[in-house]
PDB file of C-alpha atoms in Angstrom:
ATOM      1  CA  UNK A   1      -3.335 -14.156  13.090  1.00  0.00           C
ATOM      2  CA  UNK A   2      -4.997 -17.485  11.704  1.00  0.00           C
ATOM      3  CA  UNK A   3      -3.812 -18.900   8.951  1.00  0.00           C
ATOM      4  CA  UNK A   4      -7.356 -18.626   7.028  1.00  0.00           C
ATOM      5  CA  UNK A   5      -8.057 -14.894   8.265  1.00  0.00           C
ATOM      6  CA  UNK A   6      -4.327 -13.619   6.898  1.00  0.00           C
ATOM      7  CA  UNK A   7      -5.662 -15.488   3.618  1.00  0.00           C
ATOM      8  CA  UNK A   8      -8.713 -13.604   2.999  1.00  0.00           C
ATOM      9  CA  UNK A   9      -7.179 -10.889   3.413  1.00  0.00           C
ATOM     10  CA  UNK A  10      -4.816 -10.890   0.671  1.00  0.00           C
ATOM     11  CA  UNK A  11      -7.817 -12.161  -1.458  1.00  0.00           C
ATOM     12  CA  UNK A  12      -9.915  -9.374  -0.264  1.00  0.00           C
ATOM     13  CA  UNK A  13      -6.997  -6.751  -0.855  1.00  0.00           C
ATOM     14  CA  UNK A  14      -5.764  -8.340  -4.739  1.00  0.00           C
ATOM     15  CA  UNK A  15      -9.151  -8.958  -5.774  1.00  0.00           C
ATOM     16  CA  UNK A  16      -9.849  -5.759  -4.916  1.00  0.00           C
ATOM     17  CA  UNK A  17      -7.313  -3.845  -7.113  1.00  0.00           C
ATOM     18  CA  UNK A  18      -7.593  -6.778  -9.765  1.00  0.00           C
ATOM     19  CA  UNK A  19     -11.845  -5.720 -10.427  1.00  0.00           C
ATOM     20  CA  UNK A  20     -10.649  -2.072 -10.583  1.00  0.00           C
ATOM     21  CA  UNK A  21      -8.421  -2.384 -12.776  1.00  0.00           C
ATOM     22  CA  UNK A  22     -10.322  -4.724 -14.958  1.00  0.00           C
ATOM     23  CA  UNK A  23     -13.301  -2.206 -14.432  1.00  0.00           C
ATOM     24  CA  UNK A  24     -10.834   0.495 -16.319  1.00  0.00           C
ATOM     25  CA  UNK A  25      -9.670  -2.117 -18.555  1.00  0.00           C
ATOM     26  CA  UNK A  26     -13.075  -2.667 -19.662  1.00  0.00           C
ATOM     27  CA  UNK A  27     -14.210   0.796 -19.838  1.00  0.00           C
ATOM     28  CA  UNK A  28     -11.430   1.783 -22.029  1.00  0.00           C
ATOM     29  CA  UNK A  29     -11.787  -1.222 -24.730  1.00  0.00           C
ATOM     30  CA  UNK A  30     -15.563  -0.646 -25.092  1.00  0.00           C
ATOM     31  CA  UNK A  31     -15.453   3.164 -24.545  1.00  0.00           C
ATOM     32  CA  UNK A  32     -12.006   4.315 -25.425  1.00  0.00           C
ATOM     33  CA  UNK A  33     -13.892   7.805 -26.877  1.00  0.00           C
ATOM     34  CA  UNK A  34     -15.065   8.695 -23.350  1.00  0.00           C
ATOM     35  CA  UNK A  35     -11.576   8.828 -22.167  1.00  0.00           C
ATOM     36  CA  UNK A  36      -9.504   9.714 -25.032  1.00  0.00           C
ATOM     37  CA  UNK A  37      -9.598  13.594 -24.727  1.00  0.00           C
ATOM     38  CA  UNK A  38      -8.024  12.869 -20.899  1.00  0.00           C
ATOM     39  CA  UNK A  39      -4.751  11.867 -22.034  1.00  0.00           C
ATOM     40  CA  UNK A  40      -5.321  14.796 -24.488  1.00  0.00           C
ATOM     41  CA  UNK A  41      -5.616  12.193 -27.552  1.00  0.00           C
ATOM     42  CA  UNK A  42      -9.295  12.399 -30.114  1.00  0.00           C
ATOM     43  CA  UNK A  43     -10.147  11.076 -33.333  1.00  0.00           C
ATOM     44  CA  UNK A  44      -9.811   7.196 -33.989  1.00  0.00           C
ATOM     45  CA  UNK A  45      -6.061   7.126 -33.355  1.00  0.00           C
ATOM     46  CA  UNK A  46      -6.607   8.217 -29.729  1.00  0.00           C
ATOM     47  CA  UNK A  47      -9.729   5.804 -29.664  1.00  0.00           C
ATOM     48  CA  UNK A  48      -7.496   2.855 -30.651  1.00  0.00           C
ATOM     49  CA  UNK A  49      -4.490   4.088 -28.414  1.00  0.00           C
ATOM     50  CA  UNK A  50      -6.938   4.132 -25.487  1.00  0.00           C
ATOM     51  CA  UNK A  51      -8.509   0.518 -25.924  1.00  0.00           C
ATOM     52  CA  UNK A  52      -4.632  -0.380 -26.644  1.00  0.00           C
ATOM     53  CA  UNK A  53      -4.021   0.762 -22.975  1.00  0.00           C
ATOM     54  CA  UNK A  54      -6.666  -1.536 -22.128  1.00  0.00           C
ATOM     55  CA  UNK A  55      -5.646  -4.098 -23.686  1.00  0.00           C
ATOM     56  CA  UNK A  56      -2.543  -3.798 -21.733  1.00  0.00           C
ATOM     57  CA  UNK A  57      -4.012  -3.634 -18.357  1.00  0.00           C
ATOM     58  CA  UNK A  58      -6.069  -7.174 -18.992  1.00  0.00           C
ATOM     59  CA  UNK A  59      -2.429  -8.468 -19.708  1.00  0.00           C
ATOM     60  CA  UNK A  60      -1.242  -7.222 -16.461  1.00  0.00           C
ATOM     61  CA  UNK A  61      -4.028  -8.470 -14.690  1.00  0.00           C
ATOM     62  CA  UNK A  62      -3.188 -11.677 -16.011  1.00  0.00           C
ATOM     63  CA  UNK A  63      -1.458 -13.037 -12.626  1.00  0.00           C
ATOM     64  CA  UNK A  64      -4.249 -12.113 -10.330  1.00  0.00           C
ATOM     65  CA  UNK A  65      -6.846 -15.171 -10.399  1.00  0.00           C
ATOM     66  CA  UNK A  66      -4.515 -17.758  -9.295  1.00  0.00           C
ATOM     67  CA  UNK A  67      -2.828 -15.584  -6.371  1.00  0.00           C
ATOM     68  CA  UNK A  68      -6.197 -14.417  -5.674  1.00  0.00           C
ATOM     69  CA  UNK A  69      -7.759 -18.289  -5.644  1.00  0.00           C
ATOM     70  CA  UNK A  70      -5.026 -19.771  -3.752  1.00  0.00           C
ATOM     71  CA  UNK A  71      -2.341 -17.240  -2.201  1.00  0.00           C
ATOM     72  CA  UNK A  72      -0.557 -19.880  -0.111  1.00  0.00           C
ATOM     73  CA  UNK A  73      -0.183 -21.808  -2.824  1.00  0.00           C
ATOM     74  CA  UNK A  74       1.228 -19.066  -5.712  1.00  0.00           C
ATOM     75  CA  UNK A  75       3.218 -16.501  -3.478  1.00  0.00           C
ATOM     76  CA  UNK A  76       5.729 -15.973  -6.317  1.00  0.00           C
ATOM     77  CA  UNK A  77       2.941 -14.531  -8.198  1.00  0.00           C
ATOM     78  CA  UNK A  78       1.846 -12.650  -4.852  1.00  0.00           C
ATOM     79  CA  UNK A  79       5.608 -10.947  -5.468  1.00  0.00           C
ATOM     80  CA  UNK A  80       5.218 -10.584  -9.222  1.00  0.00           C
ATOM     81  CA  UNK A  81       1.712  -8.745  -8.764  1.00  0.00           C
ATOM     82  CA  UNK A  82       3.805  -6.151  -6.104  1.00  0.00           C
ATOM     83  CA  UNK A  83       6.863  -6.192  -8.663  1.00  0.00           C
ATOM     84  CA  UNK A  84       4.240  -5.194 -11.735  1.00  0.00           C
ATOM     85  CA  UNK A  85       2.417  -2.407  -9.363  1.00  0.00           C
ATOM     86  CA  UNK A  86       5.932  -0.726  -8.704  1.00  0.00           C
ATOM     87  CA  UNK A  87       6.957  -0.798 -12.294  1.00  0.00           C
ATOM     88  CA  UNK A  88       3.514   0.806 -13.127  1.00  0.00           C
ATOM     89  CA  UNK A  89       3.641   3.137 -10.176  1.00  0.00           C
ATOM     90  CA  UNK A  90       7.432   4.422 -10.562  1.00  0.00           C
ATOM     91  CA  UNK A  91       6.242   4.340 -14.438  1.00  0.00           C
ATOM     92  CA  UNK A  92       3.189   6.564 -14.332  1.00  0.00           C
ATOM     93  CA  UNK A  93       5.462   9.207 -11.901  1.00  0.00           C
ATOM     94  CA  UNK A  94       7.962   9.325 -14.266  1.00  0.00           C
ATOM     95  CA  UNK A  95       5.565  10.620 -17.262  1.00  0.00           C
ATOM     96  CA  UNK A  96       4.360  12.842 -15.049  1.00  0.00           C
ATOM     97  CA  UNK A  97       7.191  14.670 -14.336  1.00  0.00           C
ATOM     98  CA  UNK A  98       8.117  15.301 -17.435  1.00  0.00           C
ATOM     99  CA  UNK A  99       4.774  16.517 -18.952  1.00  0.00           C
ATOM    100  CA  UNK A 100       5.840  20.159 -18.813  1.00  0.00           C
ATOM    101  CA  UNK A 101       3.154  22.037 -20.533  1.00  0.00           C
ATOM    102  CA  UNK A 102       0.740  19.004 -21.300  1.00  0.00           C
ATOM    103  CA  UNK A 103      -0.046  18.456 -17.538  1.00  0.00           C
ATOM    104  CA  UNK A 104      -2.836  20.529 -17.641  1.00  0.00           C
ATOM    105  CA  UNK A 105      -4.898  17.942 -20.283  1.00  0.00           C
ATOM    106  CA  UNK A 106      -2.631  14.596 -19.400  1.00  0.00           C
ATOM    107  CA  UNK A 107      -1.912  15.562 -15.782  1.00  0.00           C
ATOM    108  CA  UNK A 108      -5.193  14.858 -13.791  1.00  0.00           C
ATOM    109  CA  UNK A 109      -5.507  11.686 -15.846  1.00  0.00           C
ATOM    110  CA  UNK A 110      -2.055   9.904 -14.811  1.00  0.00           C
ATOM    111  CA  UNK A 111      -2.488  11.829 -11.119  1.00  0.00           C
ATOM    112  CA  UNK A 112      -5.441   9.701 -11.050  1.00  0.00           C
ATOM    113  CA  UNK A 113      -3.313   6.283 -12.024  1.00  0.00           C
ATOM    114  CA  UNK A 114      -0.676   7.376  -9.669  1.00  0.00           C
ATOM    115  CA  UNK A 115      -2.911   7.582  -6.450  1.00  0.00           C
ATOM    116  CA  UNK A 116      -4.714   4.447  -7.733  1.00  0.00           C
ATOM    117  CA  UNK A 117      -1.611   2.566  -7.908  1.00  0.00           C
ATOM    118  CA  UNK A 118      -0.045   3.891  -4.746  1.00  0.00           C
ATOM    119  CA  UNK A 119      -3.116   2.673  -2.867  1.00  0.00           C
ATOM    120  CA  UNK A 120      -3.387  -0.765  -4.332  1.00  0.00           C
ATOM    121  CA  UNK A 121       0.584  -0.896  -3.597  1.00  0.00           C
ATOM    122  CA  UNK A 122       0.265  -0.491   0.218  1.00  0.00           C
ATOM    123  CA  UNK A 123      -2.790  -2.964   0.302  1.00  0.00           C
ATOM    124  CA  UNK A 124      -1.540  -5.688  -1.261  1.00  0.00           C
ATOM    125  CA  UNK A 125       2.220  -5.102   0.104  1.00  0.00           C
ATOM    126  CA  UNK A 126       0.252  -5.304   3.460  1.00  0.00           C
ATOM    127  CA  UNK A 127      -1.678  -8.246   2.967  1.00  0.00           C
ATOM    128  CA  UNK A 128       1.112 -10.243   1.562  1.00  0.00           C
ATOM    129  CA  UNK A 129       3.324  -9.788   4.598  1.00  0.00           C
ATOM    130  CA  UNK A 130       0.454 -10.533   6.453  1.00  0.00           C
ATOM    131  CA  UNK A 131       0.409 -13.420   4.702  1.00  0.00           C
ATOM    132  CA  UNK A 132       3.969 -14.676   4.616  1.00  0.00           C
ATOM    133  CA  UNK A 133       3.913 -14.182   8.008  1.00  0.00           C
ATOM    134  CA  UNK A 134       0.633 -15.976   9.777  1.00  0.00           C
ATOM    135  CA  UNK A 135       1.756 -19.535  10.299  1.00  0.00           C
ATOM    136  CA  UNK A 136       0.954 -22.220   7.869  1.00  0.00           C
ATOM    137  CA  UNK A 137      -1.734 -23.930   9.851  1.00  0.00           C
ATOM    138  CA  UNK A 138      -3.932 -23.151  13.084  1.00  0.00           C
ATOM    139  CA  UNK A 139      -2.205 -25.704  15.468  1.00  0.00           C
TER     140      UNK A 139
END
């Protein structure tokens, strides 16, 4: 595979997580109401929790521009973006299983994150071997 197309494709498969999840992030800072009563929270304090959470996702996003801009060039970041999408993933399962009772109103909600971040894990796992593998130039 040529160096350029391997590139791309990481950019195509980060950037592609990276606007969804800003999307969310985004959606739950300037509408935190419209998805408070899916983690089961109302009232302000599940308003603020909410835009808290997405808060929290712009700070995880963080790494993406620069791996996204020049892959090649930040691959440790490449590795920290796949590190911070297990710890979310294995995260996310975790609260899941022990709902109990509460996965009827939480449950959809965090199945939801869980499928999300399972997805975006395979892509960009993908692309970055991809990338670490396609030769450095096209000579």
């Amino acid at each position: 595979m040529k160096p350029s197309v391997a590139t791309w494709i990481a950019r195509v498969c980060f950037g592609l997580v990276f606007a969804i999840n800003v999307q969310c992030a985004v959606s739950f800072i300037v509408n935190p109401a419209g998805f408070a009563g899916g983690f089961g929270l109302s009232g302000e304090a599940g308003n603020v929790a909410v835009a808290g959470m997405g808060v929290a996702f712009l700070m995880w996003n963080a790494t993406y521009p620069l791996f996204i801009w020049q892959p090649r060039r930040w691959p440790v970041l490449g590795g920290v973006i796949i590190a911070q999408q297990v710890v979310g993933l294995v995260g996310e399962s975790l609260i899941y299983s022990q709902l109990g009772p509460f996965a009827a109103v939480a449950g959809p909600a965090i199945l939801r994150f869980i499928a999300f971040d399972a997805t975006g894990l395979v892509l960009m796992a993908a692309s970055l071997l991809l990338l670490k593998r396609a030769p450095l130039s096209s000579s």
